[in-house]
Tab-separated table of C-alpha atoms and ligand atoms in Angstrom:
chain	number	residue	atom	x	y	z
A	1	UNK	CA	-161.701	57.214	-49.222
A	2	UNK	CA	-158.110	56.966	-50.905
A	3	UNK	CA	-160.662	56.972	-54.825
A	4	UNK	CA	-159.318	60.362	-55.736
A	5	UNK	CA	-156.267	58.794	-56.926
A	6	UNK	CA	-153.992	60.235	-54.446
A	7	UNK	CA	-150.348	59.190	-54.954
A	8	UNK	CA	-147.597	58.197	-52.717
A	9	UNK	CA	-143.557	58.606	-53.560
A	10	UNK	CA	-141.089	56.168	-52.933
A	11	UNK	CA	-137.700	54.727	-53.876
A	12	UNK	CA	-136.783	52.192	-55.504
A	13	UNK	CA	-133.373	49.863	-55.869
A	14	UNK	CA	-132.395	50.201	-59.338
A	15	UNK	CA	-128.897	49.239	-59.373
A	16	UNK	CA	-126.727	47.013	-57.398
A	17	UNK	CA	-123.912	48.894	-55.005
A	18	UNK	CA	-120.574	49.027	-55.639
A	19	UNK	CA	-118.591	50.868	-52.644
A	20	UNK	CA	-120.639	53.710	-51.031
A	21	UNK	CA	-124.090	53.873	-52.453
A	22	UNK	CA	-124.505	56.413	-55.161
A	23	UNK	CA	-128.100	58.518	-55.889
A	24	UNK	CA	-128.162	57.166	-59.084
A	25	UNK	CA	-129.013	53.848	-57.186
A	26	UNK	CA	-132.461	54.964	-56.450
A	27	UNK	CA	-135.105	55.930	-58.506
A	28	UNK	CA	-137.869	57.925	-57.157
A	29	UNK	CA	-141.015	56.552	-58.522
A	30	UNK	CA	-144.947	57.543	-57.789
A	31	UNK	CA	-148.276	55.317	-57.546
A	32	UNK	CA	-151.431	55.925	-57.001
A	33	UNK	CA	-152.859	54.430	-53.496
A	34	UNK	CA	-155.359	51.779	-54.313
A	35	UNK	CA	-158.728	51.514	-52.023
A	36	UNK	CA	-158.456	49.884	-48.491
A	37	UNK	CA	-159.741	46.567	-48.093
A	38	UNK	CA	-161.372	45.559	-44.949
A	39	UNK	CA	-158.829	45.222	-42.113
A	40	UNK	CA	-156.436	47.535	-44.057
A	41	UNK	CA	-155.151	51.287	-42.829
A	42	UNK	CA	-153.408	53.494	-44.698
A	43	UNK	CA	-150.053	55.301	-43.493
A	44	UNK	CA	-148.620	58.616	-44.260
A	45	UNK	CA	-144.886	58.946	-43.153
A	46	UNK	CA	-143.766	61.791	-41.221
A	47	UNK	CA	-139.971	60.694	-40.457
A	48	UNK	CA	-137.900	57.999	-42.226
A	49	UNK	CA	-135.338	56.062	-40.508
A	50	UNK	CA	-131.791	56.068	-41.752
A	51	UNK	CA	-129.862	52.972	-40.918
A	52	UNK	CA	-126.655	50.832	-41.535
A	53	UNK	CA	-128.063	47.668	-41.978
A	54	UNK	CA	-129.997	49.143	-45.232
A	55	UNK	CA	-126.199	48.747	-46.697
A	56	UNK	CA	-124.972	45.803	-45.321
A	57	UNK	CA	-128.853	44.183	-46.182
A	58	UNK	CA	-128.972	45.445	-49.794
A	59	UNK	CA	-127.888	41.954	-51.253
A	60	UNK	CA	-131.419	40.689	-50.085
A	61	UNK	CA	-133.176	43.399	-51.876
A	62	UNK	CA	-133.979	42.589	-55.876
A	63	UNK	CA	-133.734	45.307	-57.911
A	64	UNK	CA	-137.047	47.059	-58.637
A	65	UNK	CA	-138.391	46.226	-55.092
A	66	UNK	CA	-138.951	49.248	-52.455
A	67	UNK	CA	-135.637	50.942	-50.852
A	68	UNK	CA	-136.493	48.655	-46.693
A	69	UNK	CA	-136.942	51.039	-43.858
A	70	UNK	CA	-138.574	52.063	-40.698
A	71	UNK	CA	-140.723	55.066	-40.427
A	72	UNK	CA	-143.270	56.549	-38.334
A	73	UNK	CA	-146.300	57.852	-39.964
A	74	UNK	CA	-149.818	59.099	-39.272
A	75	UNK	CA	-153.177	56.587	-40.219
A	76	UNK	CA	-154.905	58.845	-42.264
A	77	UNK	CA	-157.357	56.369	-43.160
A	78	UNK	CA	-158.058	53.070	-41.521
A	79	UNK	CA	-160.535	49.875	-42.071
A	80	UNK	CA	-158.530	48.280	-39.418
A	81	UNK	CA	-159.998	48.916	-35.601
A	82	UNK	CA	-156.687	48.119	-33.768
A	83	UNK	CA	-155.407	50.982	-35.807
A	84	UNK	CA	-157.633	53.948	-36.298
A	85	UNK	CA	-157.447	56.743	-38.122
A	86	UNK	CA	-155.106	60.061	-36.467
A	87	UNK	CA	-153.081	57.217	-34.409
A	88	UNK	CA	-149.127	57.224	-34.666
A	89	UNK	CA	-147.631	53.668	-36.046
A	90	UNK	CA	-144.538	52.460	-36.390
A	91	UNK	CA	-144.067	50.418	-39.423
A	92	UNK	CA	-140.785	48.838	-41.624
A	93	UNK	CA	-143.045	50.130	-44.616
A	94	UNK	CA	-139.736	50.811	-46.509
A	95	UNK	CA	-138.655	54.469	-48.525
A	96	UNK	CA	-142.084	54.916	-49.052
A	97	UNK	CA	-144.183	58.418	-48.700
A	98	UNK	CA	-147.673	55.887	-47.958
A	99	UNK	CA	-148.360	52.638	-47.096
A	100	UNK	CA	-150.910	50.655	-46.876
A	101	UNK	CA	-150.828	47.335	-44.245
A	102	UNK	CA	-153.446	44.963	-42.578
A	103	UNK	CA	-151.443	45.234	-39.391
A	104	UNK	CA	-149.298	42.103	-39.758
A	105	UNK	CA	-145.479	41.935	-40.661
A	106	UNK	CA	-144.848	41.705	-44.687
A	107	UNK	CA	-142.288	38.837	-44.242
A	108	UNK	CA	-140.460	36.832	-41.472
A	109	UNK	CA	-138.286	39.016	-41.383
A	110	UNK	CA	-139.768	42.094	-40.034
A	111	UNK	CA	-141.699	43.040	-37.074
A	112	UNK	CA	-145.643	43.733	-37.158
A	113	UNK	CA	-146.211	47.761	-36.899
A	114	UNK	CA	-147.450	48.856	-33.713
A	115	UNK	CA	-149.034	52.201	-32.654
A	116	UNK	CA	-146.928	54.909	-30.504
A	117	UNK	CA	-148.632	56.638	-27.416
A	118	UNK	CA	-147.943	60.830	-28.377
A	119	UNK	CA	-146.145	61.995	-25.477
A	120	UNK	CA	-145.743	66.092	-25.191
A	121	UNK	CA	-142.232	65.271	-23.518
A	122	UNK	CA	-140.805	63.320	-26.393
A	123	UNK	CA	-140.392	64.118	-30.165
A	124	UNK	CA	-142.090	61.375	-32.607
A	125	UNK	CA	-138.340	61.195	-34.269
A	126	UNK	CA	-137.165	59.269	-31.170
A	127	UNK	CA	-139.666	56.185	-31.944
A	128	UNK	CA	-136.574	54.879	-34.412
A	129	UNK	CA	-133.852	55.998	-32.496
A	130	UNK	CA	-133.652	56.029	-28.935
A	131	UNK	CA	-136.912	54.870	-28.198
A	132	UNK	CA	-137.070	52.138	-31.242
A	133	UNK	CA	-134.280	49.661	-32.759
A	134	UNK	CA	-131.244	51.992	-32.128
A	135	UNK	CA	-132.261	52.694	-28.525
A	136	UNK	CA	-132.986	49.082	-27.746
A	137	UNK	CA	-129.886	47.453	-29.159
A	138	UNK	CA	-127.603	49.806	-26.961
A	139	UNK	CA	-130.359	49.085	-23.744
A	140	UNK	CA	-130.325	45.157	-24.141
A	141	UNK	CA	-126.823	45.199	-26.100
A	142	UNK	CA	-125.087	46.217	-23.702
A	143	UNK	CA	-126.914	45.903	-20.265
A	144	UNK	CA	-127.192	42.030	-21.747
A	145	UNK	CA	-123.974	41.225	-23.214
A	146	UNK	CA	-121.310	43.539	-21.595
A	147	UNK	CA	-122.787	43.217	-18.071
A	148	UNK	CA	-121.148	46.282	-17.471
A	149	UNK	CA	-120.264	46.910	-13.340
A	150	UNK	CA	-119.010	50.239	-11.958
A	151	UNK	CA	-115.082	51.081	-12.053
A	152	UNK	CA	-115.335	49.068	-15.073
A	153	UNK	CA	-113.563	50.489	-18.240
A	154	UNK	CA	-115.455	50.300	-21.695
A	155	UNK	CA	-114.876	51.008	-25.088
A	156	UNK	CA	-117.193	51.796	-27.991
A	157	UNK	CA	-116.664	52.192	-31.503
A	158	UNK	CA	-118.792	54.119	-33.720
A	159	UNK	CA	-119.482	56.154	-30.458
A	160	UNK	CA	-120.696	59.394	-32.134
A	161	UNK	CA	-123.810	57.592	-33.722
A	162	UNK	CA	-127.061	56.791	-32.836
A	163	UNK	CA	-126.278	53.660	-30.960
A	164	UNK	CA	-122.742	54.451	-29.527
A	165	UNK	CA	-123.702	57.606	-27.867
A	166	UNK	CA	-126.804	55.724	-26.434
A	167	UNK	CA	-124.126	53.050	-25.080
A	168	UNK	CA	-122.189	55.866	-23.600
A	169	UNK	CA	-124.334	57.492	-21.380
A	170	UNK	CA	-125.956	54.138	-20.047
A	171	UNK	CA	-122.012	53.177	-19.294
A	172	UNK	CA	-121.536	56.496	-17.198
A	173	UNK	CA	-124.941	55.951	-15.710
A	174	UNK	CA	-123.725	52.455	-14.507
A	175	UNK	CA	-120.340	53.845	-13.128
A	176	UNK	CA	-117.903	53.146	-15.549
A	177	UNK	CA	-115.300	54.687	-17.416
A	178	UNK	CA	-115.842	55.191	-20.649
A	179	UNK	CA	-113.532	55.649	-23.792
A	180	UNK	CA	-115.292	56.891	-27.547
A	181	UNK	CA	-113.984	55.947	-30.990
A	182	UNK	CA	-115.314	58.610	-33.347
A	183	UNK	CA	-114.343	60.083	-36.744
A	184	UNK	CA	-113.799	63.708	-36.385
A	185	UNK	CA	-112.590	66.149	-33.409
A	186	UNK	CA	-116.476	68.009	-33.967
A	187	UNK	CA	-118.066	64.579	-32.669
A	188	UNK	CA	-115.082	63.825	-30.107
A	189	UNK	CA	-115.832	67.199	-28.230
A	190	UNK	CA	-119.727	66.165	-28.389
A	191	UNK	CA	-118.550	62.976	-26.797
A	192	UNK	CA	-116.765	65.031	-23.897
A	193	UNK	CA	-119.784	67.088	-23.439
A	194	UNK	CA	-121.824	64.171	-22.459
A	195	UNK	CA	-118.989	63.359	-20.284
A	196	UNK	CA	-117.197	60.327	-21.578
A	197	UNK	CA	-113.951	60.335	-20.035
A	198	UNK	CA	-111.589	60.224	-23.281
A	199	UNK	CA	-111.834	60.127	-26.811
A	200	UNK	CA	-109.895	58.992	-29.822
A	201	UNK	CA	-110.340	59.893	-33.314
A	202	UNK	CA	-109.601	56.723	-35.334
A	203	UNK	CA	-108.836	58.644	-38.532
A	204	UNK	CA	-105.850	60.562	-36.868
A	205	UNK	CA	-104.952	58.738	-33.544
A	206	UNK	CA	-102.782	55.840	-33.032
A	207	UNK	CA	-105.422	53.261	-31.588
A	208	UNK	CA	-102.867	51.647	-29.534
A	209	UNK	CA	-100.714	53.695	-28.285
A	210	UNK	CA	-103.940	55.731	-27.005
A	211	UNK	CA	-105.594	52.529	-25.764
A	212	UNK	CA	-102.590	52.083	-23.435
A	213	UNK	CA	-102.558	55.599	-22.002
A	214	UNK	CA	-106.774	55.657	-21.512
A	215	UNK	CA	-106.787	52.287	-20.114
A	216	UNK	CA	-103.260	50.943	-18.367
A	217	UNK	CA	-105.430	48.561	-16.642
A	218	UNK	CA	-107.186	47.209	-20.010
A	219	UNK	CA	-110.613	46.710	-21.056
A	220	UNK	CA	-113.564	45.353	-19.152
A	221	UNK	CA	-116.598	45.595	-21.791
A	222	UNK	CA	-116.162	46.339	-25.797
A	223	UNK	CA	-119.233	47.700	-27.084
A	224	UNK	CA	-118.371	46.966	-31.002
A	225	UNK	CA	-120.067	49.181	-33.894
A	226	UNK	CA	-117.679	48.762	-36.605
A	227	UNK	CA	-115.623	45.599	-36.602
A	228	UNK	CA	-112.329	45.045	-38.799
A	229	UNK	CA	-108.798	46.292	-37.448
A	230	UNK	CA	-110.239	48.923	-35.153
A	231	UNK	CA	-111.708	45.754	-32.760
A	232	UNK	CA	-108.761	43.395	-33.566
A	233	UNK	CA	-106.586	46.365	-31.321
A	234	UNK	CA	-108.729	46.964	-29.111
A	235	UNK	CA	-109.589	43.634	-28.240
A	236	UNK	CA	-105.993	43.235	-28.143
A	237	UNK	CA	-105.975	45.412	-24.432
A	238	UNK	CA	-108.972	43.425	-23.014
A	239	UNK	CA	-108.591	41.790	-19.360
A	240	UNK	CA	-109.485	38.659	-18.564
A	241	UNK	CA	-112.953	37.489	-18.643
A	242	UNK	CA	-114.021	40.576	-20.789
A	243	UNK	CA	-117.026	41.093	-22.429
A	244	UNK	CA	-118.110	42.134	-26.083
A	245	UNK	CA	-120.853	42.968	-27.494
A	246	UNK	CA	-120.493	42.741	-31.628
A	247	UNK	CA	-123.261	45.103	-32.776
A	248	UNK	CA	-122.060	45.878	-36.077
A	249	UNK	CA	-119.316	45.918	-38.153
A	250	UNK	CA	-120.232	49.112	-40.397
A	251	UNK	CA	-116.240	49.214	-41.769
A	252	UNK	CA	-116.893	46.853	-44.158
A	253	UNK	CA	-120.316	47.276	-45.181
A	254	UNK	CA	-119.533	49.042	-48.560
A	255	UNK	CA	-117.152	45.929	-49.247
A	256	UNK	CA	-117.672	43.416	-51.759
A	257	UNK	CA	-118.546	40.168	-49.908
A	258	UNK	CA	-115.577	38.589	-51.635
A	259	UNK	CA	-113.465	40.631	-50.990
A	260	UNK	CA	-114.026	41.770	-47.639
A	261	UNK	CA	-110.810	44.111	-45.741
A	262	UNK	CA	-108.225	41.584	-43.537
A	263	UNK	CA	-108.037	42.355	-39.633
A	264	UNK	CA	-105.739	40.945	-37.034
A	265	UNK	CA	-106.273	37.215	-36.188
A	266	UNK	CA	-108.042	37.422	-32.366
A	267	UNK	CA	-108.495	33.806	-31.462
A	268	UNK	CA	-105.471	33.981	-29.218
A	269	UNK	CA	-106.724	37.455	-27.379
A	270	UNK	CA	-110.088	35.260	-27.156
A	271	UNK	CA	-108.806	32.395	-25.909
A	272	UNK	CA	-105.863	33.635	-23.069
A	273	UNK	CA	-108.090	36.023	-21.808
A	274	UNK	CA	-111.306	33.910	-21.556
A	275	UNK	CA	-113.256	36.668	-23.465
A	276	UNK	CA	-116.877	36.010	-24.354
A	277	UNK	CA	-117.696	37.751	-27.874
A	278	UNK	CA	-121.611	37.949	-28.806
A	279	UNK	CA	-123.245	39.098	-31.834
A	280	UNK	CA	-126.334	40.266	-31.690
A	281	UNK	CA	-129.741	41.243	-34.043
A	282	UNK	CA	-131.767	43.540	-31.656
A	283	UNK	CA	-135.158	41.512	-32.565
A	284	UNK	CA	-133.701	39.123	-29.698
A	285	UNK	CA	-135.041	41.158	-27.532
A	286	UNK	CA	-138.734	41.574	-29.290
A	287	UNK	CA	-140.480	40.041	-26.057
A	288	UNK	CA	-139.062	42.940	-23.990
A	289	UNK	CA	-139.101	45.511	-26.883
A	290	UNK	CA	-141.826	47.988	-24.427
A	291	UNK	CA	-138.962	47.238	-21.256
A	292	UNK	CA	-135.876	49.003	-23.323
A	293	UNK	CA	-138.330	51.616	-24.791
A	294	UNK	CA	-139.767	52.347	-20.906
A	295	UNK	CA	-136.308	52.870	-19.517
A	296	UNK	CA	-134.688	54.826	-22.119
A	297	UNK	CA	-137.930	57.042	-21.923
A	298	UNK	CA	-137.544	57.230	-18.374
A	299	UNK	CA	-133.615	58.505	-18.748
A	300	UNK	CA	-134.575	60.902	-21.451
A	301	UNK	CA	-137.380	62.390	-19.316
A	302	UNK	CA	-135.035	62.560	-15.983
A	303	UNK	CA	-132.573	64.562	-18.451
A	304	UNK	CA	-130.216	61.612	-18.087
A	305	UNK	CA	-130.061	60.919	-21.693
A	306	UNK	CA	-129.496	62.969	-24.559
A	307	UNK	CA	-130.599	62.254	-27.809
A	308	UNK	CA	-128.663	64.099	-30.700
A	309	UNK	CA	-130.685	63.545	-34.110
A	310	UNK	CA	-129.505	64.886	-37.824
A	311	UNK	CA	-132.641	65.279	-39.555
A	312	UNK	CA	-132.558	66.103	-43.130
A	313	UNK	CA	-135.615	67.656	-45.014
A	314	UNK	CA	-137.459	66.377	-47.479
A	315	UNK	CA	-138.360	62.800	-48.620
A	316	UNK	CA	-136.707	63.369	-52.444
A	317	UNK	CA	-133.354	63.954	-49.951
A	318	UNK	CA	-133.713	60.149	-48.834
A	319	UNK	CA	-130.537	58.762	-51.180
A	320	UNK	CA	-128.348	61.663	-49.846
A	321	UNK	CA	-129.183	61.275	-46.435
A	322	UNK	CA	-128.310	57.667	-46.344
A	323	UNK	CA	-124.890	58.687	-47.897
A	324	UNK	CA	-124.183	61.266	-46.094
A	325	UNK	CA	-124.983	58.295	-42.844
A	326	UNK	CA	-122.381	56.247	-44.241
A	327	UNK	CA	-119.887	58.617	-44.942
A	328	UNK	CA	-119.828	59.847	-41.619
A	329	UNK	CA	-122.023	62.806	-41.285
A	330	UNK	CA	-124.240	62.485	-39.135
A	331	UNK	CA	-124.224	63.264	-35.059
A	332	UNK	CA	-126.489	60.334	-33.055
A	333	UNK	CA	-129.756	59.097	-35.200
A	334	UNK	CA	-130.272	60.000	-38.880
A	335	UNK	CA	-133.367	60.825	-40.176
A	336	UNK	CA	-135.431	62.330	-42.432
A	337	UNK	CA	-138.634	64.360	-42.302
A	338	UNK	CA	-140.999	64.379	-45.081
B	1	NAP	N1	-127.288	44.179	-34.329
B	1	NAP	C1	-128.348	44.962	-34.393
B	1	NAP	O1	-129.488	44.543	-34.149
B	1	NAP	C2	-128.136	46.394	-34.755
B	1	NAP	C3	-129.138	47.373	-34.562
B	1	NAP	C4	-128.845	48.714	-34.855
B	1	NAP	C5	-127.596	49.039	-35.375
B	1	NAP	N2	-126.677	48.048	-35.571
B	1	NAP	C6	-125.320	48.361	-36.036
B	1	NAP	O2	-124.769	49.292	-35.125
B	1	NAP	C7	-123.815	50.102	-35.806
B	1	NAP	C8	-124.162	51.574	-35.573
B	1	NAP	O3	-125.443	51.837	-36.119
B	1	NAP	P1	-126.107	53.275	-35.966
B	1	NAP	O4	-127.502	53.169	-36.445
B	1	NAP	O5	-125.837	53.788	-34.613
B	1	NAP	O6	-125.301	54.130	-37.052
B	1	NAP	P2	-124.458	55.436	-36.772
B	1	NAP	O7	-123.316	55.035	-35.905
B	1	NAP	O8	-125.368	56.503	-36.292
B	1	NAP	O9	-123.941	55.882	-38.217
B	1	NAP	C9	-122.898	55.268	-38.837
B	1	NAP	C10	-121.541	55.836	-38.388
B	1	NAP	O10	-120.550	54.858	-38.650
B	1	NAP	C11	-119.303	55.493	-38.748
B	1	NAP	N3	-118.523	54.843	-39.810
B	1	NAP	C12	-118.781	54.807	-41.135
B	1	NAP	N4	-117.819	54.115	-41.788
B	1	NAP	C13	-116.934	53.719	-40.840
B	1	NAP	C14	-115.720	52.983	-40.879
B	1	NAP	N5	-115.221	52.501	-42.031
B	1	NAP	N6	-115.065	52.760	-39.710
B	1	NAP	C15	-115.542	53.243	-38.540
B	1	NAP	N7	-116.697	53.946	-38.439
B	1	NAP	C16	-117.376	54.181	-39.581
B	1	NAP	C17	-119.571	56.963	-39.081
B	1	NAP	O11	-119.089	57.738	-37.982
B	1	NAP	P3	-117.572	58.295	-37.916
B	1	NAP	O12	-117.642	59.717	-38.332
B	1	NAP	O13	-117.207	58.097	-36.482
B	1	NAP	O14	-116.761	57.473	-38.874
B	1	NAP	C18	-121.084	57.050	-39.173
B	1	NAP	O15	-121.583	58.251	-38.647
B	1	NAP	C19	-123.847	49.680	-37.262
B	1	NAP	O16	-122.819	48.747	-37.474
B	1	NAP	C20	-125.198	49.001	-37.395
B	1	NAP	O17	-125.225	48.072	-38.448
B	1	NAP	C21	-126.926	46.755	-35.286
């Protein structure tokens, strides 16, 4: 029975962004967990999932509501008999230490929690990386959209986080080469480690002039993380009939909408080399969620896929965690562990 007025933590939005989020944003509040209802179960998070799209999303989030997020937590208590008590979920219950659902999506917008199988093999944290969201949008992203065939030569941006390192490794497992746009020289020799085949540090490097050493043939498939000037040159070096996949375009998510940051015009790369550009929202792929999560469990099992995670302690460290994301700090999936 949650009656003994047991509380749960979470954060709220109390001020709008401007730029990179500040802590002051958040306010860390505490309730106390009401009683389930009938066909209610009540969650207690064990990691939090720290994403992008929480920044680039924020102008559909009021202030006052709950910080939106992914987590997976324990049932600790359930009325519900599809989700019983000591079973794993995976819910979009939001910053939240508890939560209490009846199973079902809270809005359109979200997807329904559904319960994880504990494997020995794999560490919980991977449901909202490799084997959640993140690991699914590089699976279907770029299996889907890139088409990707051996010999070919591929580019991702952002390739030192959760989803561009995922990308990676599925491009050297199909054959092809593969070039990595990261931020510092600490993530680039990570990259080589996994074995991409050359790496470029956007902050220092000369895009270009780097672009036509790595790939004097051009570009087959552009797996695209972080949009603006970065993908205006590189899609400037793609061959004919190339292939991009536009997964996000994290450069200008601390921008003001009206004033977002000017790239290159690309219609005429897009249109004299025939290129097909598609954007994508992961949820696409809802109908084949279990496929992606099956085959990237597979590759992580057969050692073929390696799944670098920052995980921060403590749920109060939420706010800085999420900064620290979007300033660049973290190596593959960011997370937090209550
Ligand atoms: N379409 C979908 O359904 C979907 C699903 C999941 C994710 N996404 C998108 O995929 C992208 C990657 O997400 P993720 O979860 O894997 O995050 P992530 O790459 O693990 O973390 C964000 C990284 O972005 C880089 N970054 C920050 N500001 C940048 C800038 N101005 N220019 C270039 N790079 C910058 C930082 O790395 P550096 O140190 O290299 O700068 C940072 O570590 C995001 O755009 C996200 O919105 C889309």
């Amino acid at each position: 029975m949650t009656s003994n007025k047991m509380k749960s933590k979470k954060f709220i939005f109390v001020r709008n962004f401007d730029g990179i989020p500040k802590e002051e944003d958040f306010k860390l509040v505490e309730e106390v967990i009401l009683d389930l209802q009938q066909g209610e179960f009540l969650a207690k998070a064990i990691y939090l999932s720290i994403d992008p799209y929480m920044r680039a999303y924020s102008s559909r989030i009021r202030l006052g509501e709950t910080m939106i997020g992914s987590q997976v937590a324990i049932i600790i208590e359930s009325k519900n008999e599809n989700f019983p008590t000591g079973s794993y979920v995976l819910g979009q219950f939001g910053w939240t230490t508890h939560f209490i659902s009846n199973g079902t999506a809270q809005d359109v917008t979200l997807y329904p929690p559904y319960l994880i199988e504990k494997d020995e093999q794999i560490s919980l944290s991977l449901y909202l990386g490799a084997l959640g969201r993140t690991g699914n949008s590089a699976y279907f992203g770029f299996l889907e959209l890139c088409k990707p065939r051996s010999g070919e030569t591929v580019v991702i941006s952002g390739a030192a986080g959760a989803v561009g390192s995922h990308v990676g490794q599925i491009a050297k497992m199909k054959g092809c080469y593969v070039i990595a746009i990261a931020g510092n020289q600490e993530k680039l020799n990570w990259l080589k480690s996994l074995g991409f085949d050359y790496v470029i540090n956007y902050k220092l490097d000369n895009i270009r002039s780097e672009l036509t050493k790595a790939a004097p043939r051009g570009i087959d498939c552009y797996f695209d993380n972080v949009g603006g000037e970065i993908s205006s040159v590189i899609m400037q070096h793609m061959n004919r009939y190339g292939r991009i996949a536009v997964c996000g375009s994290i450069s200008s998510y601390n921008s003001n909408a009206t004033d977002m940051p000017k790239a290159t015009i690309l219609q005429p790369t897009i249109v004299f080399n025939e290129l097909t550009v598609t954007g994508f929202i992961v949820k696409t792929w809802l109908n084949r969620w279990n496929e992606g999560i099956e085959q990237n469990a597979k590759w992580i099992k057969e050692g073929k896929l390696k799944c670098r995670e920052t995980i921060i302690d403590g749920f109060e460290n939420m706010p800085k965690a999420f900064i620290n994301m979007l300033n660049g700090g973290n190596f593959g999936k960011s997370i937090v562990k209550v």
